[in-house]
XYZ file of C-alpha atoms in Angstrom:
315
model
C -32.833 5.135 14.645
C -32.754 1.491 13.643
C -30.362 -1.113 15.290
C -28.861 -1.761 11.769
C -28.262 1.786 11.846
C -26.258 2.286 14.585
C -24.273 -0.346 13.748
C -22.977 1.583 10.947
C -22.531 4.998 12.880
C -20.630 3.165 15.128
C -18.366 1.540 12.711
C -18.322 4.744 10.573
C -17.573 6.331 13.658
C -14.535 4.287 13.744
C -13.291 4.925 9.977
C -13.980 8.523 9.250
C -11.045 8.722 7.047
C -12.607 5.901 5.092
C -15.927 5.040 2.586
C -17.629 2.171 4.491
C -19.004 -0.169 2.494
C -21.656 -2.567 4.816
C -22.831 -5.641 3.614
C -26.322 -6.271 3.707
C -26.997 -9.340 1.956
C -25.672 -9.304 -1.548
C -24.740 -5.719 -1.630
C -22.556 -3.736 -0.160
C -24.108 -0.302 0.659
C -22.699 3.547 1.413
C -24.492 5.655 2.925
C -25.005 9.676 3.474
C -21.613 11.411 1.701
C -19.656 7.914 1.484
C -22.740 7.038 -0.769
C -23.259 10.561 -2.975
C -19.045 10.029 -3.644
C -19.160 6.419 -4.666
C -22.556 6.885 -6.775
C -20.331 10.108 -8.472
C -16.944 8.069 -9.028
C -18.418 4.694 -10.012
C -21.787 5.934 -12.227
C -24.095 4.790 -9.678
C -27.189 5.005 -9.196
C -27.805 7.069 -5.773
C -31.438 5.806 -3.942
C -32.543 6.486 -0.503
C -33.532 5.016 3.117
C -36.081 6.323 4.679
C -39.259 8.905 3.947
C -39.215 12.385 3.907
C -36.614 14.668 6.154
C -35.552 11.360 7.602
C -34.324 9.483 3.969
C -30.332 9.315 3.603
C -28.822 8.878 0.134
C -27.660 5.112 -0.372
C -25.867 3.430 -3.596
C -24.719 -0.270 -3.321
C -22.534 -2.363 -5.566
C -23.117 -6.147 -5.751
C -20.602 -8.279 -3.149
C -19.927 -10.325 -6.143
C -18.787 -7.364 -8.087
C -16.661 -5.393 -5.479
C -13.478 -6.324 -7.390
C -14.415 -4.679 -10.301
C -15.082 -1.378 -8.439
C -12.289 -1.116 -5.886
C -9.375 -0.320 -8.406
C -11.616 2.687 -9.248
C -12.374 4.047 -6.176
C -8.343 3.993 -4.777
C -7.329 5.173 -8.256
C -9.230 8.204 -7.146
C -7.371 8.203 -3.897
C -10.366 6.818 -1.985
C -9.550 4.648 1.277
C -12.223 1.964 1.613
C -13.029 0.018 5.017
C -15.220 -3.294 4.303
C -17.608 -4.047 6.417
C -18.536 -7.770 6.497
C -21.164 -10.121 8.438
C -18.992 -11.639 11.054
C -21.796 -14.484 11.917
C -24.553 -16.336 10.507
C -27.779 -14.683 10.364
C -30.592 -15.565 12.848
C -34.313 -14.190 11.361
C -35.631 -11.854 13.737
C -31.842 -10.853 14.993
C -29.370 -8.228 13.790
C -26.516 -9.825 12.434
C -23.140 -8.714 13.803
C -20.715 -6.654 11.137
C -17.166 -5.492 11.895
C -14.337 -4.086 9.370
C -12.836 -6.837 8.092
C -10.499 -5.693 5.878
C -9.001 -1.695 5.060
C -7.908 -1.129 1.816
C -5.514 1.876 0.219
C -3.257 2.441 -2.785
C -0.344 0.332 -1.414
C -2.192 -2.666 0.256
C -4.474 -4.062 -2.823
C -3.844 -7.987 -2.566
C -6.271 -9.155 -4.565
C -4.834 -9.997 -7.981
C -7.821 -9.347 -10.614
C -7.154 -5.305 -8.670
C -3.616 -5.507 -9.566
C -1.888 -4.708 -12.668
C -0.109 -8.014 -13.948
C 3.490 -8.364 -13.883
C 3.812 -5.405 -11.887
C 4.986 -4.599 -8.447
C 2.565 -2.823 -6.410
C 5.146 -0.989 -3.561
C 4.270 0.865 -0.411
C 6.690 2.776 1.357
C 7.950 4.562 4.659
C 10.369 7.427 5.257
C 11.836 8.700 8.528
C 13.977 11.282 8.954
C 16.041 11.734 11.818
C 19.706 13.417 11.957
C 19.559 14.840 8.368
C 19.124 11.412 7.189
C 16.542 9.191 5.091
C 15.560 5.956 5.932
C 13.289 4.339 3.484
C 11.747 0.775 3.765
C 9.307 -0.396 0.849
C 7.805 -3.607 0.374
C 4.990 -5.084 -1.828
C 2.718 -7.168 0.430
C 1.407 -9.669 -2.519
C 5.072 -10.705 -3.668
C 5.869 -10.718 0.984
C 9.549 -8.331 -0.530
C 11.214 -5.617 2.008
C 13.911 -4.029 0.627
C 15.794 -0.718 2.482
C 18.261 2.229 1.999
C 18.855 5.450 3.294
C 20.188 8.794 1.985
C 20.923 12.080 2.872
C 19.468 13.646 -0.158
C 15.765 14.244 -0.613
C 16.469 13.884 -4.448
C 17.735 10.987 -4.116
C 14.396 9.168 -1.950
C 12.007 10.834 -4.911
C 14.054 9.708 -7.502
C 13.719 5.933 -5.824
C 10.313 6.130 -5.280
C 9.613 7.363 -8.375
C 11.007 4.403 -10.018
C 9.130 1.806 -7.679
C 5.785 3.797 -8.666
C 5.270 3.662 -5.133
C 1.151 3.278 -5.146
C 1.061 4.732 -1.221
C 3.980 6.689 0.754
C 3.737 6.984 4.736
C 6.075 8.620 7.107
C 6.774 10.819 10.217
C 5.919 14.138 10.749
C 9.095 15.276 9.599
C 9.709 13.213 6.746
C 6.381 13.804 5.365
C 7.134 18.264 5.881
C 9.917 17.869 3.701
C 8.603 14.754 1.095
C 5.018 16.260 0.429
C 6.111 19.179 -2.196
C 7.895 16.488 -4.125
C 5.576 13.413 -3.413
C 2.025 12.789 -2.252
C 2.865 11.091 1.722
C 0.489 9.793 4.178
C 1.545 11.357 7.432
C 0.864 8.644 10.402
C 0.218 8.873 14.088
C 3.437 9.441 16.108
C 2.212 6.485 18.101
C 4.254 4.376 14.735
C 7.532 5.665 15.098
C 7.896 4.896 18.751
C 11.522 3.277 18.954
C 11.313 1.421 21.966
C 7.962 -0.011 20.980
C 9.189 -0.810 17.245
C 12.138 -2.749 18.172
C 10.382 -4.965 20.447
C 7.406 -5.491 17.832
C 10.409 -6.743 15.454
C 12.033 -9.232 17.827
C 8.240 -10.157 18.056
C 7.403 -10.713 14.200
C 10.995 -11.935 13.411
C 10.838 -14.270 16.095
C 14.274 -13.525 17.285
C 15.886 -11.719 20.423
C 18.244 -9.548 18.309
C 17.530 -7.826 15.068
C 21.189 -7.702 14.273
C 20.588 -10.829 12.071
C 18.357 -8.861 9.897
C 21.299 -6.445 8.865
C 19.944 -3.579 11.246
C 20.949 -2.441 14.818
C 18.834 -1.757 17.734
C 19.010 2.068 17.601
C 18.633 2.043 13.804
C 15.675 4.260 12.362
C 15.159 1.503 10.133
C 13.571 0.336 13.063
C 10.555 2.779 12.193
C 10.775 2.838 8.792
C 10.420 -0.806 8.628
C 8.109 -1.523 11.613
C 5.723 1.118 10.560
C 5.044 -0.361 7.312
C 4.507 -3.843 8.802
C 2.248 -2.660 10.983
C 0.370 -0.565 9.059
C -0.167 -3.582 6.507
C -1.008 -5.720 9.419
C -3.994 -2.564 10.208
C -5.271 -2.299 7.064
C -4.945 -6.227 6.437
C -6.306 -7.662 9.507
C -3.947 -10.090 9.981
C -0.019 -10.789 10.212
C 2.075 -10.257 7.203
C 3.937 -12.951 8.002
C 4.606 -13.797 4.514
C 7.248 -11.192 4.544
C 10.352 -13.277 6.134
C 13.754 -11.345 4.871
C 14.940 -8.160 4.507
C 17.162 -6.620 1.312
C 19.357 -3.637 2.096
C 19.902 -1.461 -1.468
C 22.769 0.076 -1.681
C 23.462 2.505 -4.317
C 26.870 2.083 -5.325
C 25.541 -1.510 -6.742
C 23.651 0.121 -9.275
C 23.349 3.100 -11.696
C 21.465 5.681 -10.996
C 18.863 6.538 -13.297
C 16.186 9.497 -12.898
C 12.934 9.729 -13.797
C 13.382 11.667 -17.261
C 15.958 9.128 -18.271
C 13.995 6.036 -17.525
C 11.147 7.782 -19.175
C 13.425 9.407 -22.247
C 15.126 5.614 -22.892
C 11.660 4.355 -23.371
C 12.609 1.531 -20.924
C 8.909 0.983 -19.664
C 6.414 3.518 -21.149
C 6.501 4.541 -24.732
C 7.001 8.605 -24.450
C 3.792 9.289 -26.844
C 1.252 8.385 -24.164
C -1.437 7.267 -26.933
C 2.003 5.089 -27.980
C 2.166 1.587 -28.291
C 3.582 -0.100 -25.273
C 5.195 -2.728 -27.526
C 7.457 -0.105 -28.548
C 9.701 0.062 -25.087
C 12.827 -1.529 -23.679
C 10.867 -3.387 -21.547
C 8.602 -5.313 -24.486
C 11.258 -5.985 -26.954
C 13.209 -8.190 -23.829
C 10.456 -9.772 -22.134
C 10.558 -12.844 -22.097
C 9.433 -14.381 -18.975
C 6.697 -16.813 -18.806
C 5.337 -15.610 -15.066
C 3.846 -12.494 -13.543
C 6.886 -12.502 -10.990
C 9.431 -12.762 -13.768
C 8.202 -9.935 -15.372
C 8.171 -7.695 -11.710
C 11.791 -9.203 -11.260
C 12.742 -7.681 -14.751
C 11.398 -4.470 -14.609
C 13.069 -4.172 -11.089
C 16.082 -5.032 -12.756
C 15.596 -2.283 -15.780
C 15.328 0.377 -13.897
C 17.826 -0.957 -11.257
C 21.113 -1.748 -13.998
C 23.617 -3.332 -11.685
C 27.646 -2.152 -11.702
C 28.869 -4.608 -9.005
C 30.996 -6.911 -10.777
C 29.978 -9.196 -7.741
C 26.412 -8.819 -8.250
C 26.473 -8.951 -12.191
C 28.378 -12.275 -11.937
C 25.950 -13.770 -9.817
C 22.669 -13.123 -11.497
C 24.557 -14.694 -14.748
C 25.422 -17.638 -12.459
């Protein structure tokens, strides 16, 4: 076995859950089962390394090009870990790679992956004393909204309307979630209270979190530090983009289910060959920016019935 190849066992070793894609020079390659998937998903063409018993498959897509594959692959549910050259190459020397950057459903920054004008959420549920506490936040736009509920209908039919692109939780969230939505279970090692509450005072800079809205023994706690930190895994890097935190509540707004949004026609024509001109959502757009148009559809699906709140968004 090559040094080059145990390079990649070891970093494979380290991502099983993922397809590796390792740069060497101006592709990125898969190998073995990570490379017969891709080559199946993305019409490539599968080679090989090697002679004989000894030859692995292999299919590479060209670093300039990995945009233009990526929204493929997670459309088909596919976790990808990116493997980059960490240091300038010496001749005669094997070049250093580590994962640079872990990419799912929920944490897609990079715009031309992203559909425009809309929100690209990822969310996470606890459950703890017959209760719901949801936190959901879209790490290109740096938004973190919460709520919780008693009523599981009540955290489908929110996540529903978000289109939610990735949904972790706890163990027990994720028991009673998964016949109703598809949930990434984490580690327990996320939900640790103690541990959360601290990381919080840590990323908020601040020695009380009772500024954000939330107490100290709040599960919100979890919900909330889970995501972050999962975006900061999967990122590489601090989210500190995301500065505020917006509690929902749902007595400001009207609730609106899934078959109503979709029977009103408010974002997706019913016909689904129909033309998407033909929705509530067209006929009022008017915005001129990507986040005016996230910021409307929010508000769509959202229709406020706080005086309060009404009044102010006309101010």
């Amino acid at each position: 076995m090559t040094p080059m190849q145990e390079q990649y066992n070891k970093l494979k070793q380290q991502h099983q859950d993922a397809v590796l894609l390792f740069r060497l020079g101006d592709f990125y390659e898969a190998f073995n089962e990570d490379a017969e998937l891709i080559s199946e998903i993305l019409g490539l063409t599968l080679t090989g390394r090697g002679k004989g018993e000894k030859r692995i498959p292999m299919a590479g897509i060209p670093h300039h090009a990995l945009n233009n594959y990526v929204p493929k692959l997670v459309e088909a549910g596919i976790k990808i870990a990116i493997a980059d050259q960490v240091e300038e190459a010496v001749q005669g020397q094997l070049v250093d790679r580590q994962v640079t950057k872990l990419i799912t459903s929920g944490t897609i920054t990079d715009d031309s992956s992203l559909k425009a004008g809309v929100n690209n959420y990822i969310a996470s549920v606890v459950f703890r004393d017959n209760n719901f506490y949801v936190a959901f936040a879209d790490i290109t736009t740096g938004s973190l909204s919460i709520f919780e509920t008693k009523s599981v209908n009540n955290v489908a039919r929110e996540l529903n309307k978000l289109e939610v692109s990735e949904l972790l939780s706890d163990s027990l969230a994720g028991n009673i979630l998964q016949n109703k939505l598809k949930v990434n279970i984490l580690e327990k090692e996320y939900f640790n209270l103690k541990d959360n509450l601290a990381y919080l005072k840590n990323y908020f800079e601040t020695e009380t979190i009772k500024g954000l809205g939330i107490s100290d023994e709040s599960q919100f706690v979890n919900a909330i530090a889970s995501l972050l930190r999962y975006g900061e895994h999967t990122q590489r890097k601090s989210l500190n983009h995301i500065t505020k935190i917006e509690k929902k509540n749902f007595s400001d707004y009207m609730q609106l289910d899934e078959s109503t949004i979709a029977n009103l026609e408010l974002l997706y024509p019913i016909q689904t060959s129909g033309d998407l001109k033909a929705t509530v959502f067209a006929m009022i757009n008017k915005t001129l920016t990507a986040m005016g148009q996230r910021m409307l559809r929010y508000w769509l699906v959202n229709p406020l019935i706080n005086s309060e709140k009404l009044q102010a968004r006309l101010d």
